[in-house]
Amino acid sequence: MDQIINYHKLMKEELATFDGKKKKILLHVCCGPCFSVPFKRLQDYFDITIMYDNSNIYPEEEYERRLMELRWYLGLLGEAKNIKIIAPEYNYEEFEKDLLPYKDLPEGHERCRVCFKKRLSYAYEYASNNGFDYCSTVMSISRYKNSQDLNRIGKELEKKYPNVKWLYADFKKEGGYEEELDICRKCGMYFQKYCGCRFSYEKMLEKQAKKTDK
């Protein structure tokens, strides 16, 4: 069994080494709500660029809605308007090919790990080729995302691209997820009802149908 590592503690230890000069970080972001708390915790340490590489999201209308909500939230923050969003071309059909062998597995298993690795690999390669000091993701804010899996993938990518450091993190710690929900309620931000892929979308529809039938 793999050792459980406190990645939130590792992040705080890493940030404590900073000398006041901001580093450049490419932060993979899946949606506005999940960006809210990581932004609050990282803004004093980094110049943040967002990588919105989320072709896992189905259908395309949902992908566009989450991107639009992220842009809206950046505008709401005011001081964060200068944050650049990099959004590669959406292509769900191509992205899903690697997920199909695991389509019958529940959320949180190999299908999710494949999905994480595809998106983070693209982000890390971009960070390596464009002069970033760090790369990371906000996905660990979710109660349904395994921070051990996410950070193990980040560690592997750091070995492949040694010119960019992986920022270990578990943003759900210290009440991060609850704070995210509170921010969404206060500003009226759209909070999605499923993770993203077609399989999680269909599972969400099944649950809604069962509630309707009762």
Tab-separated table of C-alpha atoms in Angstrom:
chain	number	residue	atom	x	y	z
A	1	MET	CA	0.000	0.000	0.000
A	2	ASP	CA	1.317	3.451	-0.931
A	3	GLN	CA	2.157	5.806	1.905
A	4	ILE	CA	-0.403	8.576	2.491
A	5	ILE	CA	1.388	11.911	2.195
A	6	ASN	CA	0.185	15.242	3.591
A	7	TYR	CA	0.537	17.340	0.449
A	8	HIS	CA	-1.005	20.405	2.055
A	9	LYS	CA	1.848	20.424	4.578
A	10	LEU	CA	4.380	20.057	1.750
A	11	MET	CA	2.860	23.051	-0.043
A	12	LYS	CA	3.094	25.241	3.044
A	13	GLU	CA	6.700	24.195	3.589
A	14	GLU	CA	7.528	25.052	-0.029
A	15	LEU	CA	5.847	28.458	0.138
A	16	ALA	CA	7.719	29.224	3.361
A	17	THR	CA	10.984	29.107	1.375
A	18	PHE	CA	9.940	31.993	-0.892
A	19	ASP	CA	11.827	35.285	-0.393
A	20	GLY	CA	8.989	37.621	-1.336
A	21	LYS	CA	9.630	37.573	-5.071
A	22	LYS	CA	6.756	35.963	-6.951
A	23	LYS	CA	7.370	32.878	-9.071
A	24	LYS	CA	5.586	32.034	-12.309
A	25	ILE	CA	3.102	29.173	-12.042
A	26	LEU	CA	0.971	27.483	-14.682
A	27	LEU	CA	-2.102	26.363	-12.781
A	28	HIS	CA	-4.408	23.803	-14.347
A	29	VAL	CA	-7.982	24.891	-13.576
A	30	CYS	CA	-11.136	22.878	-14.201
A	31	CYS	CA	-13.751	25.529	-13.265
A	32	GLY	CA	-14.367	28.790	-11.433
A	33	PRO	CA	-15.443	27.292	-8.080
A	34	CYS	CA	-12.338	25.108	-7.835
A	35	PHE	CA	-10.101	28.092	-8.660
A	36	SER	CA	-11.486	30.298	-5.870
A	37	VAL	CA	-9.672	28.939	-2.798
A	38	PRO	CA	-6.385	28.000	-4.532
A	39	PHE	CA	-6.226	31.555	-5.883
A	40	LYS	CA	-6.635	32.991	-2.383
A	41	ARG	CA	-3.862	30.759	-1.056
A	42	LEU	CA	-1.396	31.276	-3.917
A	43	GLN	CA	-1.867	34.867	-5.076
A	44	ASP	CA	0.781	36.313	-2.741
A	45	TYR	CA	3.410	33.841	-3.931
A	46	PHE	CA	2.856	33.483	-7.677
A	47	ASP	CA	2.123	35.239	-10.921
A	48	ILE	CA	-0.626	32.876	-12.023
A	49	THR	CA	-1.449	31.767	-15.551
A	50	ILE	CA	-4.454	29.468	-15.949
A	51	MET	CA	-4.403	26.381	-18.144
A	52	TYR	CA	-8.012	25.501	-18.983
A	53	ASP	CA	-7.330	22.190	-20.745
A	54	ASN	CA	-10.546	20.287	-20.078
A	55	SER	CA	-11.647	18.383	-23.165
A	56	ASN	CA	-12.857	15.732	-20.721
A	57	ILE	CA	-15.983	17.820	-20.092
A	58	TYR	CA	-19.153	16.633	-21.818
A	59	PRO	CA	-21.175	18.030	-23.520
A	60	GLU	CA	-19.483	21.001	-25.165
A	61	GLU	CA	-22.134	23.362	-23.781
A	62	GLU	CA	-21.035	22.414	-20.272
A	63	TYR	CA	-17.386	22.982	-21.191
A	64	GLU	CA	-18.226	26.462	-22.462
A	65	ARG	CA	-20.360	27.277	-19.432
A	66	ARG	CA	-17.577	26.401	-16.997
A	67	LEU	CA	-15.075	28.447	-18.999
A	68	MET	CA	-17.486	31.391	-19.128
A	69	GLU	CA	-18.041	31.171	-15.370
A	70	LEU	CA	-14.287	31.107	-14.767
A	71	ARG	CA	-13.863	34.260	-16.865
A	72	TRP	CA	-16.756	35.895	-14.997
A	73	TYR	CA	-15.176	35.083	-11.641
A	74	LEU	CA	-11.837	36.562	-12.700
A	75	GLY	CA	-13.658	39.749	-13.612
A	76	LEU	CA	-15.392	39.730	-10.240
A	77	LEU	CA	-12.043	39.508	-8.459
A	78	GLY	CA	-10.981	42.762	-10.094
A	79	GLU	CA	-7.283	42.639	-9.255
A	80	ALA	CA	-7.030	39.301	-11.049
A	81	LYS	CA	-8.158	40.624	-14.447
A	82	ASN	CA	-4.633	40.391	-15.775
A	83	ILE	CA	-4.554	36.609	-15.255
A	84	LYS	CA	-4.167	34.952	-18.630
A	85	ILE	CA	-6.283	31.911	-19.519
A	86	ILE	CA	-4.836	29.415	-21.977
A	87	ALA	CA	-7.645	27.288	-23.416
A	88	PRO	CA	-6.566	24.663	-25.965
A	89	GLU	CA	-9.082	23.627	-28.608
A	90	TYR	CA	-11.931	21.501	-27.258
A	91	ASN	CA	-11.994	17.939	-28.602
A	92	TYR	CA	-14.012	15.536	-26.480
A	93	GLU	CA	-14.195	12.735	-29.040
A	94	GLU	CA	-10.413	12.465	-29.226
A	95	PHE	CA	-9.992	12.813	-25.473
A	96	GLU	CA	-12.520	10.072	-24.695
A	97	LYS	CA	-10.655	7.393	-26.653
A	98	ASP	CA	-8.260	6.778	-23.766
A	99	LEU	CA	-11.129	6.664	-21.264
A	100	LEU	CA	-13.271	4.090	-23.081
A	101	PRO	CA	-11.432	0.988	-21.735
A	102	TYR	CA	-12.462	2.118	-18.235
A	103	LYS	CA	-15.970	3.400	-19.004
A	104	ASP	CA	-17.695	0.953	-16.639
A	105	LEU	CA	-15.546	1.800	-13.623
A	106	PRO	CA	-16.981	4.126	-10.957
A	107	GLU	CA	-15.620	7.614	-10.505
A	108	GLY	CA	-12.325	7.718	-8.620
A	109	HIS	CA	-10.690	4.724	-10.304
A	110	GLU	CA	-8.421	4.205	-13.323
A	111	ARG	CA	-10.552	6.231	-15.733
A	112	CYS	CA	-10.030	9.300	-13.555
A	113	ARG	CA	-6.302	8.696	-13.230
A	114	VAL	CA	-5.980	8.483	-17.031
A	115	CYS	CA	-7.975	11.702	-17.347
A	116	PHE	CA	-5.804	13.502	-14.782
A	117	LYS	CA	-2.607	12.417	-16.488
A	118	LYS	CA	-3.732	13.491	-19.964
A	119	ARG	CA	-4.585	17.005	-18.835
A	120	LEU	CA	-1.637	17.510	-16.500
A	121	SER	CA	0.829	16.163	-19.069
A	122	TYR	CA	-0.265	18.813	-21.561
A	123	ALA	CA	-0.040	21.537	-18.922
A	124	TYR	CA	3.400	20.443	-17.757
A	125	GLU	CA	4.806	20.297	-21.264
A	126	TYR	CA	3.466	23.809	-21.908
A	127	ALA	CA	4.987	25.056	-18.643
A	128	SER	CA	8.339	23.523	-19.553
A	129	ASN	CA	8.344	25.122	-22.993
A	130	ASN	CA	7.251	28.567	-21.822
A	131	GLY	CA	9.475	29.509	-18.916
A	132	PHE	CA	7.304	28.712	-15.904
A	133	ASP	CA	8.884	28.001	-12.526
A	134	TYR	CA	6.066	25.805	-11.236
A	135	CYS	CA	3.099	23.781	-12.430
A	136	SER	CA	0.135	22.495	-10.424
A	137	THR	CA	-3.631	21.907	-10.457
A	138	VAL	CA	-6.612	23.071	-8.408
A	139	MET	CA	-8.398	19.709	-8.666
A	140	SER	CA	-7.379	18.571	-5.178
A	141	ILE	CA	-9.936	21.055	-3.779
A	142	SER	CA	-12.673	18.528	-4.572
A	143	ARG	CA	-13.692	15.903	-2.030
A	144	TYR	CA	-14.047	13.508	-4.978
A	145	LYS	CA	-10.530	13.969	-6.369
A	146	ASN	CA	-7.741	11.859	-4.909
A	147	SER	CA	-4.893	14.187	-3.966
A	148	GLN	CA	-2.522	11.236	-3.692
A	149	ASP	CA	-3.150	10.319	-7.351
A	150	LEU	CA	-2.885	13.922	-8.545
A	151	ASN	CA	0.396	14.591	-6.775
A	152	ARG	CA	1.946	11.276	-7.788
A	153	ILE	CA	1.255	12.240	-11.409
A	154	GLY	CA	2.785	15.657	-10.770
A	155	LYS	CA	5.878	14.042	-9.279
A	156	GLU	CA	6.276	11.820	-12.370
A	157	LEU	CA	5.958	14.826	-14.680
A	158	GLU	CA	8.500	16.818	-12.681
A	159	LYS	CA	11.028	14.064	-13.424
A	160	LYS	CA	10.194	14.300	-17.125
A	161	TYR	CA	10.401	18.125	-17.153
A	162	PRO	CA	13.010	18.938	-14.471
A	163	ASN	CA	13.143	22.635	-15.379
A	164	VAL	CA	9.679	23.094	-13.797
A	165	LYS	CA	8.850	22.277	-10.173
A	166	TRP	CA	5.575	20.601	-9.237
A	167	LEU	CA	3.727	22.435	-6.462
A	168	TYR	CA	2.393	19.718	-4.190
A	169	ALA	CA	-1.028	20.650	-2.825
A	170	ASP	CA	-4.233	19.394	-1.285
A	171	PHE	CA	-6.485	22.426	-1.354
A	172	LYS	CA	-9.406	20.722	0.400
A	173	LYS	CA	-7.401	20.754	3.644
A	174	GLU	CA	-8.085	23.346	6.361
A	175	GLY	CA	-11.691	23.685	5.247
A	176	GLY	CA	-10.866	24.464	1.627
A	177	TYR	CA	-13.843	22.650	0.107
A	178	GLU	CA	-16.291	24.235	2.562
A	179	GLU	CA	-14.813	27.669	1.848
A	180	GLU	CA	-15.253	27.044	-1.882
A	181	LEU	CA	-18.958	26.302	-1.381
A	182	ASP	CA	-19.340	29.450	0.725
A	183	ILE	CA	-17.711	31.591	-1.983
A	184	CYS	CA	-20.045	30.115	-4.605
A	185	ARG	CA	-23.102	30.865	-2.492
A	186	LYS	CA	-22.054	34.430	-1.754
A	187	CYS	CA	-21.223	35.418	-5.332
A	188	GLY	CA	-23.860	33.259	-7.059
A	189	MET	CA	-21.354	31.249	-9.072
A	190	TYR	CA	-22.539	28.220	-11.034
A	191	PHE	CA	-21.516	24.970	-9.328
A	192	GLN	CA	-21.659	21.933	-11.603
A	193	LYS	CA	-23.521	18.753	-10.606
A	194	TYR	CA	-21.044	16.219	-12.024
A	195	CYS	CA	-17.317	15.888	-12.605
A	196	GLY	CA	-17.119	16.250	-16.367
A	197	CYS	CA	-16.878	13.238	-18.684
A	198	ARG	CA	-19.767	11.583	-20.501
A	199	PHE	CA	-19.759	8.683	-18.052
A	200	SER	CA	-20.105	10.914	-14.982
A	201	TYR	CA	-22.737	12.947	-16.866
A	202	GLU	CA	-24.793	9.826	-17.580
A	203	LYS	CA	-24.458	8.696	-13.960
A	204	MET	CA	-25.769	12.082	-12.833
A	205	LEU	CA	-28.785	11.718	-15.160
A	206	GLU	CA	-29.490	8.243	-13.752
A	207	LYS	CA	-29.518	9.601	-10.201
A	208	GLN	CA	-31.839	12.436	-11.193
A	209	ALA	CA	-34.206	9.964	-12.894
A	210	LYS	CA	-34.351	7.786	-9.777
A	211	LYS	CA	-35.258	10.796	-7.641
A	212	THR	CA	-38.015	11.729	-10.099
A	213	ASP	CA	-39.443	8.206	-10.019
A	214	LYS	CA	-39.830	8.201	-6.244
